[in-house]
Amino acid sequence: MATESPPLLEADVPADPFALFSQWYLAAEALQLPEPSAMTLATATVDGVPDARMVLMRGFDERGFVFYTNYQSRKAGELAQNPRAALVFYWAALNRQIRVEGQVELISVAESAAYFRTRPLGHRLGAWASPQSQVIEDRQALEDRLRAVMSQYGESEDVPRPPHWGGYRVVAHTIEFWQGRVNRLHDRLRYRRAGEGWKIERLAP
């Protein structure tokens, strides 16, 4: 039998799901997990064909959850046709997961540019070098592209943001908090947008 986890009860949670998300995320960070911000991003084509991958959350607030990518990637193409997504955060050490569903929007150019400037130099160069999700001849072709970018910018730290790279925000309409419990009788509380606020519902495990 698994070790008992603390209960997740309606009487104990805040009315705002982002406040609870912040509490859980800070708890995951406190454990110094390798990538507490890692999340599964699920998208779908306009015909409903699903696609999923791991990405890193690079910010959150009451507006939603932000990640960055190449606007010419497969995920970007799917979001252009079908701007809806689902996210899953999973922290096994805490026996917790969070599921998010919502609409997806581009963040501002200014916000993307500001974040790009904080990235390590190699990551900024890589954003220029990689034609993300496209078929390439071999690894050498990618290395050649990187060398060309490095030659273009030389020793400069001032590498601009590529116009094809930037951020998205998942504007959540549903956020579910899952707390593992013994006998697989897990606690699941779902927040759903209701007018200007949120409605909290308990789901059977």
PDB file of C-alpha atoms in Angstrom:
ATOM      1  CA  MET A   1       0.000   0.000   0.000  1.00  0.00           C
ATOM      2  CA  ALA A   2       1.348   3.453  -0.946  1.00  0.00           C
ATOM      3  CA  THR A   3       2.219   6.092   1.623  1.00  0.00           C
ATOM      4  CA  GLU A   4      -0.787   8.256   2.399  1.00  0.00           C
ATOM      5  CA  SER A   5      -0.729  11.716   0.809  1.00  0.00           C
ATOM      6  CA  PRO A   6      -2.415  14.739   2.350  1.00  0.00           C
ATOM      7  CA  PRO A   7      -6.043  15.166   1.320  1.00  0.00           C
ATOM      8  CA  LEU A   8      -7.155  17.722  -1.227  1.00  0.00           C
ATOM      9  CA  LEU A   9     -10.385  19.125   0.148  1.00  0.00           C
ATOM     10  CA  GLU A  10     -12.700  21.826  -1.162  1.00  0.00           C
ATOM     11  CA  ALA A  11     -12.669  23.614   2.199  1.00  0.00           C
ATOM     12  CA  ASP A  12      -8.888  23.989   2.115  1.00  0.00           C
ATOM     13  CA  VAL A  13      -8.249  25.271  -1.415  1.00  0.00           C
ATOM     14  CA  PRO A  14      -8.301  28.902  -2.606  1.00  0.00           C
ATOM     15  CA  ALA A  15     -11.051  30.172  -4.877  1.00  0.00           C
ATOM     16  CA  ASP A  16      -8.456  31.059  -7.524  1.00  0.00           C
ATOM     17  CA  PRO A  17      -6.799  28.045  -9.214  1.00  0.00           C
ATOM     18  CA  PHE A  18      -3.666  30.058 -10.000  1.00  0.00           C
ATOM     19  CA  ALA A  19      -3.093  30.549  -6.276  1.00  0.00           C
ATOM     20  CA  LEU A  20      -3.227  26.775  -5.773  1.00  0.00           C
ATOM     21  CA  PHE A  21      -1.045  26.215  -8.846  1.00  0.00           C
ATOM     22  CA  SER A  22       1.532  28.576  -7.376  1.00  0.00           C
ATOM     23  CA  GLN A  23       1.530  26.656  -4.084  1.00  0.00           C
ATOM     24  CA  TRP A  24       2.025  23.313  -5.812  1.00  0.00           C
ATOM     25  CA  TYR A  25       4.631  24.639  -8.217  1.00  0.00           C
ATOM     26  CA  LEU A  26       6.676  26.189  -5.408  1.00  0.00           C
ATOM     27  CA  ALA A  27       6.490  22.867  -3.538  1.00  0.00           C
ATOM     28  CA  ALA A  28       7.870  21.088  -6.615  1.00  0.00           C
ATOM     29  CA  GLU A  29      10.656  23.667  -6.946  1.00  0.00           C
ATOM     30  CA  ALA A  30      11.526  23.258  -3.273  1.00  0.00           C
ATOM     31  CA  LEU A  31      12.274  19.580  -3.906  1.00  0.00           C
ATOM     32  CA  GLN A  32      14.873  20.675  -6.506  1.00  0.00           C
ATOM     33  CA  LEU A  33      13.427  18.361  -9.130  1.00  0.00           C
ATOM     34  CA  PRO A  34      15.375  18.337 -12.436  1.00  0.00           C
ATOM     35  CA  GLU A  35      12.670  20.190 -14.414  1.00  0.00           C
ATOM     36  CA  PRO A  36       9.708  21.214 -12.247  1.00  0.00           C
ATOM     37  CA  SER A  37       8.442  23.424 -15.097  1.00  0.00           C
ATOM     38  CA  ALA A  38       8.282  20.531 -17.583  1.00  0.00           C
ATOM     39  CA  MET A  39       4.814  19.955 -18.973  1.00  0.00           C
ATOM     40  CA  THR A  40       3.194  17.866 -21.653  1.00  0.00           C
ATOM     41  CA  LEU A  41       1.709  20.072 -24.363  1.00  0.00           C
ATOM     42  CA  ALA A  42      -1.040  18.370 -26.353  1.00  0.00           C
ATOM     43  CA  THR A  43      -2.338  19.884 -29.583  1.00  0.00           C
ATOM     44  CA  ALA A  44      -4.417  18.560 -32.452  1.00  0.00           C
ATOM     45  CA  THR A  45      -4.817  19.151 -36.149  1.00  0.00           C
ATOM     46  CA  VAL A  46      -7.955  20.729 -37.525  1.00  0.00           C
ATOM     47  CA  ASP A  47      -9.114  17.149 -38.236  1.00  0.00           C
ATOM     48  CA  GLY A  48      -8.625  16.162 -34.592  1.00  0.00           C
ATOM     49  CA  VAL A  49      -5.403  14.142 -34.947  1.00  0.00           C
ATOM     50  CA  PRO A  50      -3.647  14.465 -31.553  1.00  0.00           C
ATOM     51  CA  ASP A  51       0.000  15.324 -30.996  1.00  0.00           C
ATOM     52  CA  ALA A  52       1.930  15.729 -27.732  1.00  0.00           C
ATOM     53  CA  ARG A  53       5.414  16.622 -26.551  1.00  0.00           C
ATOM     54  CA  MET A  54       7.251  17.906 -23.483  1.00  0.00           C
ATOM     55  CA  VAL A  55       7.971  21.633 -23.267  1.00  0.00           C
ATOM     56  CA  LEU A  56       8.971  23.996 -20.466  1.00  0.00           C
ATOM     57  CA  MET A  57       6.593  26.474 -18.889  1.00  0.00           C
ATOM     58  CA  ARG A  58       8.333  29.842 -18.887  1.00  0.00           C
ATOM     59  CA  GLY A  59       5.799  31.832 -16.901  1.00  0.00           C
ATOM     60  CA  PHE A  60       2.292  31.867 -15.506  1.00  0.00           C
ATOM     61  CA  ASP A  61      -0.157  34.342 -14.026  1.00  0.00           C
ATOM     62  CA  GLU A  62      -3.896  34.854 -13.993  1.00  0.00           C
ATOM     63  CA  ARG A  63      -3.808  35.182 -17.794  1.00  0.00           C
ATOM     64  CA  GLY A  64      -2.484  31.642 -18.312  1.00  0.00           C
ATOM     65  CA  PHE A  65       0.617  29.535 -18.937  1.00  0.00           C
ATOM     66  CA  VAL A  66       3.415  30.620 -21.295  1.00  0.00           C
ATOM     67  CA  PHE A  67       5.802  28.572 -23.420  1.00  0.00           C
ATOM     68  CA  TYR A  68       8.083  29.446 -26.343  1.00  0.00           C
ATOM     69  CA  THR A  69       8.802  27.745 -29.642  1.00  0.00           C
ATOM     70  CA  ASN A  70       9.537  28.135 -33.335  1.00  0.00           C
ATOM     71  CA  TYR A  71       6.475  29.495 -35.150  1.00  0.00           C
ATOM     72  CA  GLN A  72       7.324  27.195 -38.077  1.00  0.00           C
ATOM     73  CA  SER A  73       7.298  24.034 -35.956  1.00  0.00           C
ATOM     74  CA  ARG A  74       4.697  21.299 -36.112  1.00  0.00           C
ATOM     75  CA  LYS A  75       3.046  22.434 -32.880  1.00  0.00           C
ATOM     76  CA  ALA A  76       2.815  25.993 -34.192  1.00  0.00           C
ATOM     77  CA  GLY A  77       1.220  24.791 -37.416  1.00  0.00           C
ATOM     78  CA  GLU A  78      -1.373  22.835 -35.469  1.00  0.00           C
ATOM     79  CA  LEU A  79      -2.088  25.791 -33.178  1.00  0.00           C
ATOM     80  CA  ALA A  80      -2.553  28.065 -36.192  1.00  0.00           C
ATOM     81  CA  GLN A  81      -5.327  25.757 -37.440  1.00  0.00           C
ATOM     82  CA  ASN A  82      -6.733  24.718 -34.077  1.00  0.00           C
ATOM     83  CA  PRO A  83      -5.808  27.178 -31.289  1.00  0.00           C
ATOM     84  CA  ARG A  84      -6.672  24.911 -28.391  1.00  0.00           C
ATOM     85  CA  ALA A  85      -4.347  22.885 -26.181  1.00  0.00           C
ATOM     86  CA  ALA A  86      -4.055  20.774 -23.061  1.00  0.00           C
ATOM     87  CA  LEU A  87      -1.196  20.735 -20.560  1.00  0.00           C
ATOM     88  CA  VAL A  88      -0.159  18.188 -17.955  1.00  0.00           C
ATOM     89  CA  PHE A  89       2.286  18.803 -15.109  1.00  0.00           C
ATOM     90  CA  TYR A  90       3.361  15.692 -13.205  1.00  0.00           C
ATOM     91  CA  TRP A  91       5.468  15.672 -10.043  1.00  0.00           C
ATOM     92  CA  ALA A  92       5.870  12.039  -9.024  1.00  0.00           C
ATOM     93  CA  ALA A  93       7.762  12.915  -5.847  1.00  0.00           C
ATOM     94  CA  LEU A  94       4.693  14.790  -4.614  1.00  0.00           C
ATOM     95  CA  ASN A  95       2.189  12.317  -6.070  1.00  0.00           C
ATOM     96  CA  ARG A  96       0.544  15.233  -7.868  1.00  0.00           C
ATOM     97  CA  GLN A  97      -0.467  16.247 -11.360  1.00  0.00           C
ATOM     98  CA  ILE A  98      -2.224  19.275 -12.812  1.00  0.00           C
ATOM     99  CA  ARG A  99      -4.231  19.199 -16.042  1.00  0.00           C
ATOM    100  CA  VAL A 100      -5.027  22.368 -17.986  1.00  0.00           C
ATOM    101  CA  GLU A 101      -7.301  22.942 -20.983  1.00  0.00           C
ATOM    102  CA  GLY A 102      -7.764  26.205 -22.831  1.00  0.00           C
ATOM    103  CA  GLN A 103      -7.487  28.450 -25.834  1.00  0.00           C
ATOM    104  CA  VAL A 104      -4.046  29.427 -27.099  1.00  0.00           C
ATOM    105  CA  GLU A 105      -2.934  32.903 -28.126  1.00  0.00           C
ATOM    106  CA  LEU A 106       0.315  34.487 -29.246  1.00  0.00           C
ATOM    107  CA  ILE A 107       1.981  36.648 -26.637  1.00  0.00           C
ATOM    108  CA  SER A 108       3.213  40.115 -27.594  1.00  0.00           C
ATOM    109  CA  VAL A 109       6.363  40.644 -29.647  1.00  0.00           C
ATOM    110  CA  ALA A 110       7.747  42.757 -26.792  1.00  0.00           C
ATOM    111  CA  GLU A 111       7.221  39.936 -24.271  1.00  0.00           C
ATOM    112  CA  SER A 112       8.840  37.387 -26.597  1.00  0.00           C
ATOM    113  CA  ALA A 113      11.797  39.682 -27.250  1.00  0.00           C
ATOM    114  CA  ALA A 114      12.288  40.360 -23.546  1.00  0.00           C
ATOM    115  CA  TYR A 115      12.382  36.651 -22.734  1.00  0.00           C
ATOM    116  CA  PHE A 116      14.668  35.877 -25.686  1.00  0.00           C
ATOM    117  CA  ARG A 117      17.268  38.274 -24.305  1.00  0.00           C
ATOM    118  CA  THR A 118      17.419  36.269 -21.061  1.00  0.00           C
ATOM    119  CA  ARG A 119      18.287  32.996 -22.827  1.00  0.00           C
ATOM    120  CA  PRO A 120      21.855  31.647 -22.871  1.00  0.00           C
ATOM    121  CA  LEU A 121      23.795  32.653 -25.991  1.00  0.00           C
ATOM    122  CA  GLY A 122      23.855  29.093 -27.312  1.00  0.00           C
ATOM    123  CA  HIS A 123      20.081  28.841 -27.069  1.00  0.00           C
ATOM    124  CA  ARG A 124      19.657  32.107 -28.974  1.00  0.00           C
ATOM    125  CA  LEU A 125      22.002  30.923 -31.721  1.00  0.00           C
ATOM    126  CA  GLY A 126      20.199  27.589 -31.850  1.00  0.00           C
ATOM    127  CA  ALA A 127      16.860  29.333 -32.414  1.00  0.00           C
ATOM    128  CA  TRP A 128      18.308  30.754 -35.631  1.00  0.00           C
ATOM    129  CA  ALA A 129      20.047  27.531 -36.679  1.00  0.00           C
ATOM    130  CA  SER A 130      17.269  24.989 -36.246  1.00  0.00           C
ATOM    131  CA  PRO A 131      14.403  24.699 -38.763  1.00  0.00           C
ATOM    132  CA  GLN A 132      12.346  23.011 -36.065  1.00  0.00           C
ATOM    133  CA  SER A 133      10.272  19.971 -37.086  1.00  0.00           C
ATOM    134  CA  GLN A 134      11.585  20.079 -40.661  1.00  0.00           C
ATOM    135  CA  VAL A 135      13.344  17.094 -42.252  1.00  0.00           C
ATOM    136  CA  ILE A 136      17.112  17.688 -42.474  1.00  0.00           C
ATOM    137  CA  GLU A 137      19.790  15.640 -44.199  1.00  0.00           C
ATOM    138  CA  ASP A 138      21.799  14.663 -41.124  1.00  0.00           C
ATOM    139  CA  ARG A 139      23.348  16.006 -37.919  1.00  0.00           C
ATOM    140  CA  GLN A 140      26.144  17.616 -39.898  1.00  0.00           C
ATOM    141  CA  ALA A 141      23.643  19.810 -41.717  1.00  0.00           C
ATOM    142  CA  LEU A 142      22.485  21.185 -38.370  1.00  0.00           C
ATOM    143  CA  GLU A 143      26.044  21.760 -37.182  1.00  0.00           C
ATOM    144  CA  ASP A 144      26.790  23.586 -40.448  1.00  0.00           C
ATOM    145  CA  ARG A 145      23.811  25.851 -39.941  1.00  0.00           C
ATOM    146  CA  LEU A 146      24.958  26.638 -36.406  1.00  0.00           C
ATOM    147  CA  ARG A 147      28.461  27.509 -37.606  1.00  0.00           C
ATOM    148  CA  ALA A 148      26.979  29.836 -40.225  1.00  0.00           C
ATOM    149  CA  VAL A 149      24.923  31.623 -37.556  1.00  0.00           C
ATOM    150  CA  MET A 150      27.955  31.884 -35.266  1.00  0.00           C
ATOM    151  CA  SER A 151      29.959  33.336 -38.126  1.00  0.00           C
ATOM    152  CA  GLN A 152      27.238  35.880 -38.813  1.00  0.00           C
ATOM    153  CA  TYR A 153      27.086  37.157 -35.237  1.00  0.00           C
ATOM    154  CA  GLY A 154      30.743  36.568 -34.316  1.00  0.00           C
ATOM    155  CA  GLU A 155      31.537  37.202 -30.671  1.00  0.00           C
ATOM    156  CA  SER A 156      28.516  39.450 -30.158  1.00  0.00           C
ATOM    157  CA  GLU A 157      26.143  38.718 -27.312  1.00  0.00           C
ATOM    158  CA  ASP A 158      23.511  40.843 -29.055  1.00  0.00           C
ATOM    159  CA  VAL A 159      21.741  38.108 -31.002  1.00  0.00           C
ATOM    160  CA  PRO A 160      18.258  39.340 -31.964  1.00  0.00           C
ATOM    161  CA  ARG A 161      15.095  37.294 -31.665  1.00  0.00           C
ATOM    162  CA  PRO A 162      14.267  35.479 -34.906  1.00  0.00           C
ATOM    163  CA  PRO A 163      10.936  36.664 -36.318  1.00  0.00           C
ATOM    164  CA  HIS A 164       9.861  33.008 -36.459  1.00  0.00           C
ATOM    165  CA  TRP A 165      10.401  32.428 -32.723  1.00  0.00           C
ATOM    166  CA  GLY A 166       8.238  33.503 -29.798  1.00  0.00           C
ATOM    167  CA  GLY A 167       5.715  32.664 -27.151  1.00  0.00           C
ATOM    168  CA  TYR A 168       2.216  31.324 -26.725  1.00  0.00           C
ATOM    169  CA  ARG A 169      -0.134  31.574 -23.789  1.00  0.00           C
ATOM    170  CA  VAL A 170      -2.604  28.833 -22.882  1.00  0.00           C
ATOM    171  CA  VAL A 171      -5.618  30.742 -21.540  1.00  0.00           C
ATOM    172  CA  ALA A 172      -7.128  28.153 -19.238  1.00  0.00           C
ATOM    173  CA  HIS A 173     -10.844  27.514 -18.985  1.00  0.00           C
ATOM    174  CA  THR A 174     -10.355  24.309 -16.967  1.00  0.00           C
ATOM    175  CA  ILE A 175      -7.658  23.399 -14.430  1.00  0.00           C
ATOM    176  CA  GLU A 176      -7.724  20.076 -12.597  1.00  0.00           C
ATOM    177  CA  PHE A 177      -5.620  19.313  -9.513  1.00  0.00           C
ATOM    178  CA  TRP A 178      -4.932  15.635  -8.887  1.00  0.00           C
ATOM    179  CA  GLN A 179      -3.582  14.403  -5.550  1.00  0.00           C
ATOM    180  CA  GLY A 180      -2.733  10.715  -5.351  1.00  0.00           C
ATOM    181  CA  ARG A 181      -4.287   8.795  -2.451  1.00  0.00           C
ATOM    182  CA  VAL A 182      -4.153   5.182  -1.259  1.00  0.00           C
ATOM    183  CA  ASN A 183      -6.222   2.447  -2.914  1.00  0.00           C
ATOM    184  CA  ARG A 184      -6.318   4.643  -6.053  1.00  0.00           C
ATOM    185  CA  LEU A 185      -9.084   6.722  -4.473  1.00  0.00           C
ATOM    186  CA  HIS A 186      -7.357   9.894  -5.590  1.00  0.00           C
ATOM    187  CA  ASP A 187      -8.534  13.441  -4.939  1.00  0.00           C
ATOM    188  CA  ARG A 188      -9.447  15.354  -8.109  1.00  0.00           C
ATOM    189  CA  LEU A 189     -10.656  18.947  -7.916  1.00  0.00           C
ATOM    190  CA  ARG A 190     -11.530  20.688 -11.155  1.00  0.00           C
ATOM    191  CA  TYR A 191     -11.821  24.454 -11.526  1.00  0.00           C
ATOM    192  CA  ARG A 192     -14.022  25.599 -14.409  1.00  0.00           C
ATOM    193  CA  ARG A 193     -14.448  29.214 -15.464  1.00  0.00           C
ATOM    194  CA  ALA A 194     -17.877  30.514 -14.499  1.00  0.00           C
ATOM    195  CA  GLY A 195     -18.489  34.146 -15.370  1.00  0.00           C
ATOM    196  CA  GLU A 196     -15.798  36.247 -13.692  1.00  0.00           C
ATOM    197  CA  GLY A 197     -14.843  33.474 -11.288  1.00  0.00           C
ATOM    198  CA  TRP A 198     -14.323  29.738 -11.048  1.00  0.00           C
ATOM    199  CA  LYS A 199     -16.539  26.810 -10.091  1.00  0.00           C
ATOM    200  CA  ILE A 200     -14.887  23.969  -8.117  1.00  0.00           C
ATOM    201  CA  GLU A 201     -16.060  20.417  -8.772  1.00  0.00           C
ATOM    202  CA  ARG A 202     -14.884  17.082  -7.366  1.00  0.00           C
ATOM    203  CA  LEU A 203     -14.325  14.303  -9.885  1.00  0.00           C
ATOM    204  CA  ALA A 204     -14.371  10.599  -9.094  1.00  0.00           C
ATOM    205  CA  PRO A 205     -10.918   9.018  -9.415  1.00  0.00           C
TER     206      PRO A 205
END
